[in-house]
Tab-separated table of C-alpha atoms and ligand atoms in Angstrom:
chain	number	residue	atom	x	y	z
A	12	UNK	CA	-35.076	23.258	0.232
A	13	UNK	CA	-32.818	20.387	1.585
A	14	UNK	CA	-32.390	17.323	-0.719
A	15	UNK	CA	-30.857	13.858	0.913
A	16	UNK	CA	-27.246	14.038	1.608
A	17	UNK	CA	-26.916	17.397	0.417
A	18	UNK	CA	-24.612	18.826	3.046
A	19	UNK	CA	-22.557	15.696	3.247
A	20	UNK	CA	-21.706	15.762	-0.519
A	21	UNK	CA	-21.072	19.573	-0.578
A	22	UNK	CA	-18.305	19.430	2.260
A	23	UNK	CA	-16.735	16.185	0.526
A	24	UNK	CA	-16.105	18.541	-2.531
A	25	UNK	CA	-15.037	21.739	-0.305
A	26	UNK	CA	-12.462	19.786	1.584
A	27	UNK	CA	-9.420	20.736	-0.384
A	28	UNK	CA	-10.604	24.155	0.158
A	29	UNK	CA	-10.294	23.568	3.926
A	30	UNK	CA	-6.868	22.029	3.753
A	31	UNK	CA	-5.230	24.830	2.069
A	32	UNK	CA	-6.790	26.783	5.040
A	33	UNK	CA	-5.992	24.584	7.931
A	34	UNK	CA	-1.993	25.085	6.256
A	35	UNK	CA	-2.353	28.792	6.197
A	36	UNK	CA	-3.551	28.426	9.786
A	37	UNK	CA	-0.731	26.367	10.912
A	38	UNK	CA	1.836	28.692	9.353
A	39	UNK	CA	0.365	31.346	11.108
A	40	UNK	CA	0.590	29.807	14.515
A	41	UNK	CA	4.297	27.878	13.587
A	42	UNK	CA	6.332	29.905	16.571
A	43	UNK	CA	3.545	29.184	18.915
A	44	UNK	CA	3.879	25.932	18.505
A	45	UNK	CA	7.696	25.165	18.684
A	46	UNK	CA	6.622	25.573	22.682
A	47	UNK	CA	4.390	22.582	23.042
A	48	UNK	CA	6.267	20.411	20.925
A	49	UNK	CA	9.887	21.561	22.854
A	50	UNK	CA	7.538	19.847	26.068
A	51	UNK	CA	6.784	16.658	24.534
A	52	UNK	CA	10.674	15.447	23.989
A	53	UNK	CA	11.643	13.755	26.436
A	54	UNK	CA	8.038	12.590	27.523
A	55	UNK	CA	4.793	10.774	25.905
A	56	UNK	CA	2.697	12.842	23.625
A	57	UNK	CA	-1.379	11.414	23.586
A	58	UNK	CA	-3.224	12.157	21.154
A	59	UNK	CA	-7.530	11.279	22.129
A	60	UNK	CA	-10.819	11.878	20.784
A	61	UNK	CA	-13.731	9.742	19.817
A	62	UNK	CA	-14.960	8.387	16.902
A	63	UNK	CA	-13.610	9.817	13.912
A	64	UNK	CA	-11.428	12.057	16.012
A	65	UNK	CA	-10.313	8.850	18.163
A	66	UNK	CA	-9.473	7.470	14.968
A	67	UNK	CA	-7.506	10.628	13.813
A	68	UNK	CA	-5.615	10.402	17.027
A	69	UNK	CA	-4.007	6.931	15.795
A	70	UNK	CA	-2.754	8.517	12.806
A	71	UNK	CA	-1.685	11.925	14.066
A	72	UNK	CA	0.086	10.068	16.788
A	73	UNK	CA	1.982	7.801	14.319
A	74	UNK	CA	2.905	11.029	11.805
A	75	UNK	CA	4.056	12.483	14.846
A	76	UNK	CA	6.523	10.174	15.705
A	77	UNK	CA	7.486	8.857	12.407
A	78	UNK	CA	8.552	12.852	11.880
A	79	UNK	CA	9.547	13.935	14.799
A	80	UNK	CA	11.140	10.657	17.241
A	81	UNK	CA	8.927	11.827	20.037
A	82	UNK	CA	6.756	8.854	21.606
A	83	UNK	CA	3.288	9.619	20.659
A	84	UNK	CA	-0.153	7.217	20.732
A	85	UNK	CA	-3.485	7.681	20.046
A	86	UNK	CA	-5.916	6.984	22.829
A	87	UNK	CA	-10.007	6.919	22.759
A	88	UNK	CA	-10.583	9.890	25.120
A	89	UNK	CA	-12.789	8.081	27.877
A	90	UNK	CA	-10.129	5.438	28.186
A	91	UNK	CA	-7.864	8.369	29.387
A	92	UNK	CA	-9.935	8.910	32.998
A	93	UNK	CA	-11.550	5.639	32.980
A	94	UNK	CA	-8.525	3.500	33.289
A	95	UNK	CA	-5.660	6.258	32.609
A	96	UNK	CA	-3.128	3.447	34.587
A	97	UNK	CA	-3.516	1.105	31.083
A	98	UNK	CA	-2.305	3.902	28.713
A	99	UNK	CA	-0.270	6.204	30.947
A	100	UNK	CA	3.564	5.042	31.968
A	101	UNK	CA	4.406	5.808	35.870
A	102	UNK	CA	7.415	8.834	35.698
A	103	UNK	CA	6.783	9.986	32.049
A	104	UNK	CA	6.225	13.911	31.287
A	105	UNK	CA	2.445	13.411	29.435
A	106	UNK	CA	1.144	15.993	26.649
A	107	UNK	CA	-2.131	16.127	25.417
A	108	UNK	CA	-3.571	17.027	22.317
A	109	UNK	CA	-7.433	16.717	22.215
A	110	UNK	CA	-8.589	16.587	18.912
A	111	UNK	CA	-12.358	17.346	18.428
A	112	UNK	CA	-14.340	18.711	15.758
A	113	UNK	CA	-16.880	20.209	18.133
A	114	UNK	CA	-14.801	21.021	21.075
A	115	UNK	CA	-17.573	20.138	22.918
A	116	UNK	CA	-17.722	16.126	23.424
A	117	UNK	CA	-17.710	15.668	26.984
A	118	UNK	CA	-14.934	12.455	26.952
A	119	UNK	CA	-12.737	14.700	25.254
A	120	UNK	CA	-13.178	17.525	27.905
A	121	UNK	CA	-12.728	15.375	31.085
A	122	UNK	CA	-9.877	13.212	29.348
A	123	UNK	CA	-8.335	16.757	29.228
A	124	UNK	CA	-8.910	17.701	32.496
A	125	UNK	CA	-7.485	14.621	33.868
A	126	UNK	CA	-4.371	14.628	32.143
A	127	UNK	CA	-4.000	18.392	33.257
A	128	UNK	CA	-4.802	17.515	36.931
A	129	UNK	CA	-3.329	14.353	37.799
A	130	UNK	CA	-0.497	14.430	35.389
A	131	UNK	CA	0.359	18.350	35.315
A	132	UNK	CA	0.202	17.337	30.847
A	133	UNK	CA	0.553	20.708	29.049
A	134	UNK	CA	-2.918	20.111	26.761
A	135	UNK	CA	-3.382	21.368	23.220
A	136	UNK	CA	-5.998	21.144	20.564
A	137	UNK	CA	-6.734	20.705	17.118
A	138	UNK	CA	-10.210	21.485	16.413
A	139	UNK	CA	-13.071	23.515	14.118
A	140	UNK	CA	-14.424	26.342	16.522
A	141	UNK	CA	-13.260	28.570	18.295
A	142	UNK	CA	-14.164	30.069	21.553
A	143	UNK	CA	-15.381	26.166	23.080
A	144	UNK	CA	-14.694	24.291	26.156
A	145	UNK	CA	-12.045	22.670	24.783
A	146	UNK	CA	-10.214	25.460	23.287
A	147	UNK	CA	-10.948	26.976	27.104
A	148	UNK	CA	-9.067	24.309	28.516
A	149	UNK	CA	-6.533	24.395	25.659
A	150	UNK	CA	-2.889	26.933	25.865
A	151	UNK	CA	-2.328	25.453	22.012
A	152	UNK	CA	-5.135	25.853	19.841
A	153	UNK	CA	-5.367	24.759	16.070
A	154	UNK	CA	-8.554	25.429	14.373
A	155	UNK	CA	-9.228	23.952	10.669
A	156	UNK	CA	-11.478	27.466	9.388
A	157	UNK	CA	-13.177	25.594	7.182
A	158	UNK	CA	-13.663	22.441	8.981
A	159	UNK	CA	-17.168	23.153	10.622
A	160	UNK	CA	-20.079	21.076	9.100
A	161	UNK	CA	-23.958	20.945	8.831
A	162	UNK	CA	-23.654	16.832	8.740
A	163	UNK	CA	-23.202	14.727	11.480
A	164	UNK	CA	-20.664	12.417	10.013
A	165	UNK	CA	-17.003	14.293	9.872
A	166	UNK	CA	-15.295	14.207	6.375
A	167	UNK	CA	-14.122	17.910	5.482
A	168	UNK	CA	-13.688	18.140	9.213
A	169	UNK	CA	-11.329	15.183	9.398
A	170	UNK	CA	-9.741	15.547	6.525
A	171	UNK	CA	-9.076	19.082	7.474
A	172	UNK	CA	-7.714	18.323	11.142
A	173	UNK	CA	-5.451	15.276	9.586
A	174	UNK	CA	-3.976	18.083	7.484
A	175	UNK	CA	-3.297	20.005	10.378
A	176	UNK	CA	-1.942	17.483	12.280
A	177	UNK	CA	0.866	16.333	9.785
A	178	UNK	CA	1.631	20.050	9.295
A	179	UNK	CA	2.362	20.320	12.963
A	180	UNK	CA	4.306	16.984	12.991
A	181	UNK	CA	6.081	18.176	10.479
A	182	UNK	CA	7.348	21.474	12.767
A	183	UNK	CA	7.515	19.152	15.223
A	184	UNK	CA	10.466	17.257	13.466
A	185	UNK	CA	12.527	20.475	12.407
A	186	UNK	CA	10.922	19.734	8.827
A	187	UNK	CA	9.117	22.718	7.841
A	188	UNK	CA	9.948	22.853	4.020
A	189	UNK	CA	7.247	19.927	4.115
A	190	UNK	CA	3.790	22.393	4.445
A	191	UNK	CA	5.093	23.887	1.028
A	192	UNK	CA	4.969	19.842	-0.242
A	193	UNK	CA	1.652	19.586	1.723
A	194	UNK	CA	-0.044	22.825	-0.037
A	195	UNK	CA	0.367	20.505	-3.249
A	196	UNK	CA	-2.424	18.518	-1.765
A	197	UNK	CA	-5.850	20.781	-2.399
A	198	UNK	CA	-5.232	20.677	-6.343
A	199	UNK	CA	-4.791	16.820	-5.858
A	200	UNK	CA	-7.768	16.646	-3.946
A	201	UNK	CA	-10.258	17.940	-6.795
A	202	UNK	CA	-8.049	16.466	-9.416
A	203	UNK	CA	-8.431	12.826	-7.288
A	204	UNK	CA	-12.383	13.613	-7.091
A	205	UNK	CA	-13.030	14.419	-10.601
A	206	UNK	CA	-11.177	11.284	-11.912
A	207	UNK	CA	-12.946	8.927	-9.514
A	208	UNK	CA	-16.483	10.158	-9.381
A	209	UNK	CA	-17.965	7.665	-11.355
A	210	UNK	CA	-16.324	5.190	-9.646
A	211	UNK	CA	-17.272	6.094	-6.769
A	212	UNK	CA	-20.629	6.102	-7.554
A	213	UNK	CA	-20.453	2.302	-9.166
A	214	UNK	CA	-19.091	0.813	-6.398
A	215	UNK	CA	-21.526	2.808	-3.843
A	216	UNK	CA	-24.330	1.698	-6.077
A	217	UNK	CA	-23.341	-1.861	-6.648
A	218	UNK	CA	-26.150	-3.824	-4.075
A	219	UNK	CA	-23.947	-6.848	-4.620
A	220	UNK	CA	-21.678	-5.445	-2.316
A	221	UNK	CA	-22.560	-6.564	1.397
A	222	UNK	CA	-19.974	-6.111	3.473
A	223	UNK	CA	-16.358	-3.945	3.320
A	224	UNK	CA	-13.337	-4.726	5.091
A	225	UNK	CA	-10.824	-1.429	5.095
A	226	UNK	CA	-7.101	-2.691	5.233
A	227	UNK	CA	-4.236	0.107	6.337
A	228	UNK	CA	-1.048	-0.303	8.300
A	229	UNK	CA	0.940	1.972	10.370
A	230	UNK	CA	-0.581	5.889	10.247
A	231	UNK	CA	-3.120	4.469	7.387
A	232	UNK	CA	-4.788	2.385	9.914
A	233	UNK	CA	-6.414	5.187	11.391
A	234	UNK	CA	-7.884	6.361	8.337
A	235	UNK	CA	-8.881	2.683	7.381
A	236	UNK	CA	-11.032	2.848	10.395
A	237	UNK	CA	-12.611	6.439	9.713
A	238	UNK	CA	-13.550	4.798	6.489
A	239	UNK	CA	-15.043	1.918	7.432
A	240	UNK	CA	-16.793	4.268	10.128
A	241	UNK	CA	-18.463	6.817	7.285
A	242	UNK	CA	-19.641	3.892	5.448
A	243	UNK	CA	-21.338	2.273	8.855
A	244	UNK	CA	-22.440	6.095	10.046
A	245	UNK	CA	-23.854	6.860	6.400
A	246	UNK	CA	-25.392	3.952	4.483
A	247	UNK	CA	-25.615	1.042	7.598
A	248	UNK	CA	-23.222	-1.195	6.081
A	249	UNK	CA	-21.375	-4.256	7.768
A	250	UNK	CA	-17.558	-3.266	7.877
A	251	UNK	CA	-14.404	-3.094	9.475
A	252	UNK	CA	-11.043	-2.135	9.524
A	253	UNK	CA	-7.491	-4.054	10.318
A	254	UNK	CA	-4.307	-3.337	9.525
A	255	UNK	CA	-3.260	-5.868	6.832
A	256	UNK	CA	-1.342	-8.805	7.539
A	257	UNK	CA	-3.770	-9.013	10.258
A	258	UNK	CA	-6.512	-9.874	8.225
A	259	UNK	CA	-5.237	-13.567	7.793
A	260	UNK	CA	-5.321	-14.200	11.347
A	261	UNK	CA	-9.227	-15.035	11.537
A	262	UNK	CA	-11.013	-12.344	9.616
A	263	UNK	CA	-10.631	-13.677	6.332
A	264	UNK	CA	-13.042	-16.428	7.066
A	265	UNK	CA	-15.219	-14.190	6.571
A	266	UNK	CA	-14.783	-12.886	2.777
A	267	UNK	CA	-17.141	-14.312	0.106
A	268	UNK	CA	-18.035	-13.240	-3.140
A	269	UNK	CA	-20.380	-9.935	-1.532
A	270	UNK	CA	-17.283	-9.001	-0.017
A	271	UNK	CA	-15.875	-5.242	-0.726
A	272	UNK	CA	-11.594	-5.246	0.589
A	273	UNK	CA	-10.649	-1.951	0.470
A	274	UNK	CA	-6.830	-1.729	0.748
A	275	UNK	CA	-4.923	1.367	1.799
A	276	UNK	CA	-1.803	0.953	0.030
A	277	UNK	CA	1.417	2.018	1.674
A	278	UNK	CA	5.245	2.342	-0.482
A	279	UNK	CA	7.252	0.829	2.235
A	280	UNK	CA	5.357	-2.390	2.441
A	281	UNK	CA	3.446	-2.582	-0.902
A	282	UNK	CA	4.473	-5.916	-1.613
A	283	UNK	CA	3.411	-7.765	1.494
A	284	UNK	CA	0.095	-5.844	1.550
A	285	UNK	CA	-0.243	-6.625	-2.402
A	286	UNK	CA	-0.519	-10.106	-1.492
A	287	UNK	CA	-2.895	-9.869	1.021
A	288	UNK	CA	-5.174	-8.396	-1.257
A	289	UNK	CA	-4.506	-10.634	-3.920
A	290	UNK	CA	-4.856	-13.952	-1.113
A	291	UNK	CA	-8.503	-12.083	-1.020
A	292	UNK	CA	-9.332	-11.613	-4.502
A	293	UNK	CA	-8.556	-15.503	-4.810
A	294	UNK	CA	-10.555	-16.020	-2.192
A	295	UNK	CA	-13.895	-14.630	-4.028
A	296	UNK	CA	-13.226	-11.335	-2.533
A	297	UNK	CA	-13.607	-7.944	-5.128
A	298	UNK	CA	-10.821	-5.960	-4.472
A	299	UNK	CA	-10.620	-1.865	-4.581
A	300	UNK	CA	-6.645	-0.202	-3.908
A	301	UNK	CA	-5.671	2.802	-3.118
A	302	UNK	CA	-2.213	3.781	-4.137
A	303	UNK	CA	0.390	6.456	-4.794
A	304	UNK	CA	0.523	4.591	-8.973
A	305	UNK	CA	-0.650	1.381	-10.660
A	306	UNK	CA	2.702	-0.461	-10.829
A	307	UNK	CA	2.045	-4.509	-10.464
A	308	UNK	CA	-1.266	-4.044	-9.936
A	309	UNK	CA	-3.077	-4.642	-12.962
A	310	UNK	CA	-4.512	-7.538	-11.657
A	311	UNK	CA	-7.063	-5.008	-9.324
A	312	UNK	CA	-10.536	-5.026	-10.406
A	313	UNK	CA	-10.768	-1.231	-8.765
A	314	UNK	CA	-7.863	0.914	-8.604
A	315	UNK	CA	-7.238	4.607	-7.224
A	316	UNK	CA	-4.088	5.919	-7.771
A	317	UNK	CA	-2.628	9.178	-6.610
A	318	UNK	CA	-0.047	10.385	-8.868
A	319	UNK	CA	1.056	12.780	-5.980
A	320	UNK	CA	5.207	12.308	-5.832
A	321	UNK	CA	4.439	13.712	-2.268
A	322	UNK	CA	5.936	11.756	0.600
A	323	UNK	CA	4.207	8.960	2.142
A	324	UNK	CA	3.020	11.023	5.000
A	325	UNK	CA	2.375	13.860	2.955
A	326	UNK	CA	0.161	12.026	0.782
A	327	UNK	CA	-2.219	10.571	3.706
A	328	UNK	CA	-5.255	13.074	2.950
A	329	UNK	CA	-5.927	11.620	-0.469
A	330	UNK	CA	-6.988	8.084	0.727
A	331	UNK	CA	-10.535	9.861	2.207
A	332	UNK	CA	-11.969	11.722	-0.337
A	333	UNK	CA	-13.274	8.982	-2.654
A	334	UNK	CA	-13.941	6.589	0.201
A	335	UNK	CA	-15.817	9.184	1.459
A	336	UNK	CA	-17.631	9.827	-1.705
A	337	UNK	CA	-18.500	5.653	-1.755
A	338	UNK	CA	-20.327	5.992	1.441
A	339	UNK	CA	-22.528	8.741	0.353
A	340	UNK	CA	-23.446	6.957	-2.941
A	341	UNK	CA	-23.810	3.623	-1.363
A	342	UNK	CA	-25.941	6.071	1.383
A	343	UNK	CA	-28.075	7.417	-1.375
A	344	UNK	CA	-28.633	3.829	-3.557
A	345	UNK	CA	-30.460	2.145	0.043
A	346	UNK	CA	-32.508	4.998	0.492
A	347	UNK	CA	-30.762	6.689	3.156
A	348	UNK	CA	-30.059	10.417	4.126
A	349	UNK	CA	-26.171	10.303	4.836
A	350	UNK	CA	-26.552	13.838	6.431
A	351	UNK	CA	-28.430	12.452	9.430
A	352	UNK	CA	-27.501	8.754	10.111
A	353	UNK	CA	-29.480	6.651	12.111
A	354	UNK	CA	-29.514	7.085	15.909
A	355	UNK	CA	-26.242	9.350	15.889
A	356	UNK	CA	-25.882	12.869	16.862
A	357	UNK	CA	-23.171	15.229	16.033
A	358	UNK	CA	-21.417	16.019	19.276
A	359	UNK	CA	-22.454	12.815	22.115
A	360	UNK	CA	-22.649	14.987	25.610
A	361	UNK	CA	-22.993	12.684	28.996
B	471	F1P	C1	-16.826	13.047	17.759
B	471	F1P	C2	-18.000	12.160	17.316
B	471	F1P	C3	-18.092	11.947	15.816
B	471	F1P	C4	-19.212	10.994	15.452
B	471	F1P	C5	-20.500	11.180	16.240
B	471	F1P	C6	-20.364	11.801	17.576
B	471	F1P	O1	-17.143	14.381	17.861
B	471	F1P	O2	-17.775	10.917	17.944
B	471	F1P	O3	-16.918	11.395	15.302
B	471	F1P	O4	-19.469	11.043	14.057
B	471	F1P	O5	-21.514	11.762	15.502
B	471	F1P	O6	-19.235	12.658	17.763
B	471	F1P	P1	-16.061	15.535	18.076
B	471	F1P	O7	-15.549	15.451	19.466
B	471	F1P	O8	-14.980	15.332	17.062
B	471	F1P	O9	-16.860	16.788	17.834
């Protein structure tokens, strides 16, 4: 017998599970590789998908070249052969790496095929099965083992894949000490779930919530958007995402005292995205941080905090789980099943 959000809440907890596999896997594969990444130097490396794995491309993209130097940007996948002209440079040597739980999404296949065709891109994949289209199409092929789900909304998936994707940035920049810092990360995980449970469950349960605005900069805006997307996917809930200082510029108009900010705390600019938070709070806002430790922040009403001593890229996996864990509470308290959300499937095929 099935009960609501069964599956969903079951591959939350199996995640870190997943992520020490996805590092085994990468480890495995490391010489492999070296190959594509010696092919993206001097060129552009795109990283596409859609939805959560669009959104995963934005952050891969950014690890990438924060570890590595080479250019790399994250690009919805249909935007790739719809108007290629807008994302491509003329004269640039193009990789692609198609990231895509299913391998099957059909965006994600033609944006491949289009890169390989008009472009001559060398095309790799990060992914959660093996023997699909995409990993047909595909010379580099990552699969997270333990990635696959039952629900339609990705978390042990994308957590799994973003793992996988820093580990490979990591080769890619001559680093790889770093996947013994990143196997540090599945004991975090569960330790990180445990101590925020209830938490989670409060603030998903709290019906004075009514909407949540996600806040990350630089490769955490990426995940600030997967976030806001599991709580719209799961539990039909007004929210967005923007990269910090942004919020000023217009969108704060909108905060008032049913208002959720989520912020994604980074090290390098803690201070400027403190006060954002804080501008909020004053504003009527409630006010939930992420963060690697509690330092200055006191004044937070809700406050996550890591405790990791991994790098800042290192440490990007740990802002999901208990975001994740909000959605499926806040899922479960209106009634919903966050296994099957309204009008989505889990792989969109044109
Ligand atoms: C991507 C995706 C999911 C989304 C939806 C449809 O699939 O857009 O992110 O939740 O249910 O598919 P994939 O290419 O990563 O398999």
């Amino acid at each position: 017998m099935t009960t609501p959000g069964m599956f969903t809440l079951q591959e939350i907890q199996t995640q870190p599970d997943a992520w020490a596999a996805v590092l085994d896997a990468v480890r495995e594969q490391a010489q492999a590789w070296d190959t594509f990444f010696a092919g993206g130097k001097d060129g552009l490396t795109l990283f596409f998908g859609c939805g959560s794995t669009h959104y995963l491309s934005m952050t891969a993209a950014a690890v990438l070249q924060t570890l590595s130097g080479q250019a790399a940007r994250g690009v919805p996948a249909a935007e790739l052969f719809l108007l290629p002209e807008t994302w491509i440079p003329a004269h640039y040597q193009i990789s692609g790496v198609a990231l895509s739980r299913s391998g099957t999404t059909t965006e994600t296949l033609r944006a491949a095929d289009h890169l390989a065709q008009r472009y001559a891109a060398q095309i790799a994949a990060v992914t959660c099965y093996t023997g699909t289209p995409l990993a047909e199409r595909s010379s580099w092929t990552l699969v997270s083992p333990e990635g696959h789900e039952q629900s339609v909304a990705q978390t042990r998936s994308f957590s799994s894949m973003l793992v996988g994707c820093i580990a490979l940035a990591a080769l890619a920049g001559g680093q790889p000490g770093y996947l013994e810092k990143l196997s540090a990360l599945p004991p975090m995980g569960e330790r990180l779930m445990q101590r925020n449970q209830a938490l989670a469950r409060t603030l998903g349960e709290d019906s004075g919530i009514a909407q949540v605005f996600f806040l990350g900069s630089g490769p955490r805006y990426g995940l600030a958007c997967e976030a806001m997307l599991k709580l719209k996917e799961m539990s039909l809930t007004t929210s967005e995402a923007y990269h910090f200082l942004e919020f000023r510029h217009g969108p704060k108009s909108m905060v008032d005292q049913g208002t959720l900010v989520v912020g994604l705390l980074s090290d390098v600019a803690r201070e400027a995205e403190s006060a954002v938070l804080r501008e909020m709070n004053d504003l009527g806002a409630r006010i939930l941080v992420l963060a690697e430790d509690g330092d200055g922040l006191d004044w937070a009403e809700h406050l996550v905090c890591f405790e990791s001593q991994l790098a800042e890229l290192a440490r990007l996996p740990l802002y999901l789980p208990v975001l994740q864990l909000f959605a499926y509470h806040r899922a479960l308290g209106k009634g919903l099943n966050p296994d099957s959300p309204r009008h989505l499937d889990a792989v969109v095929k044109l």
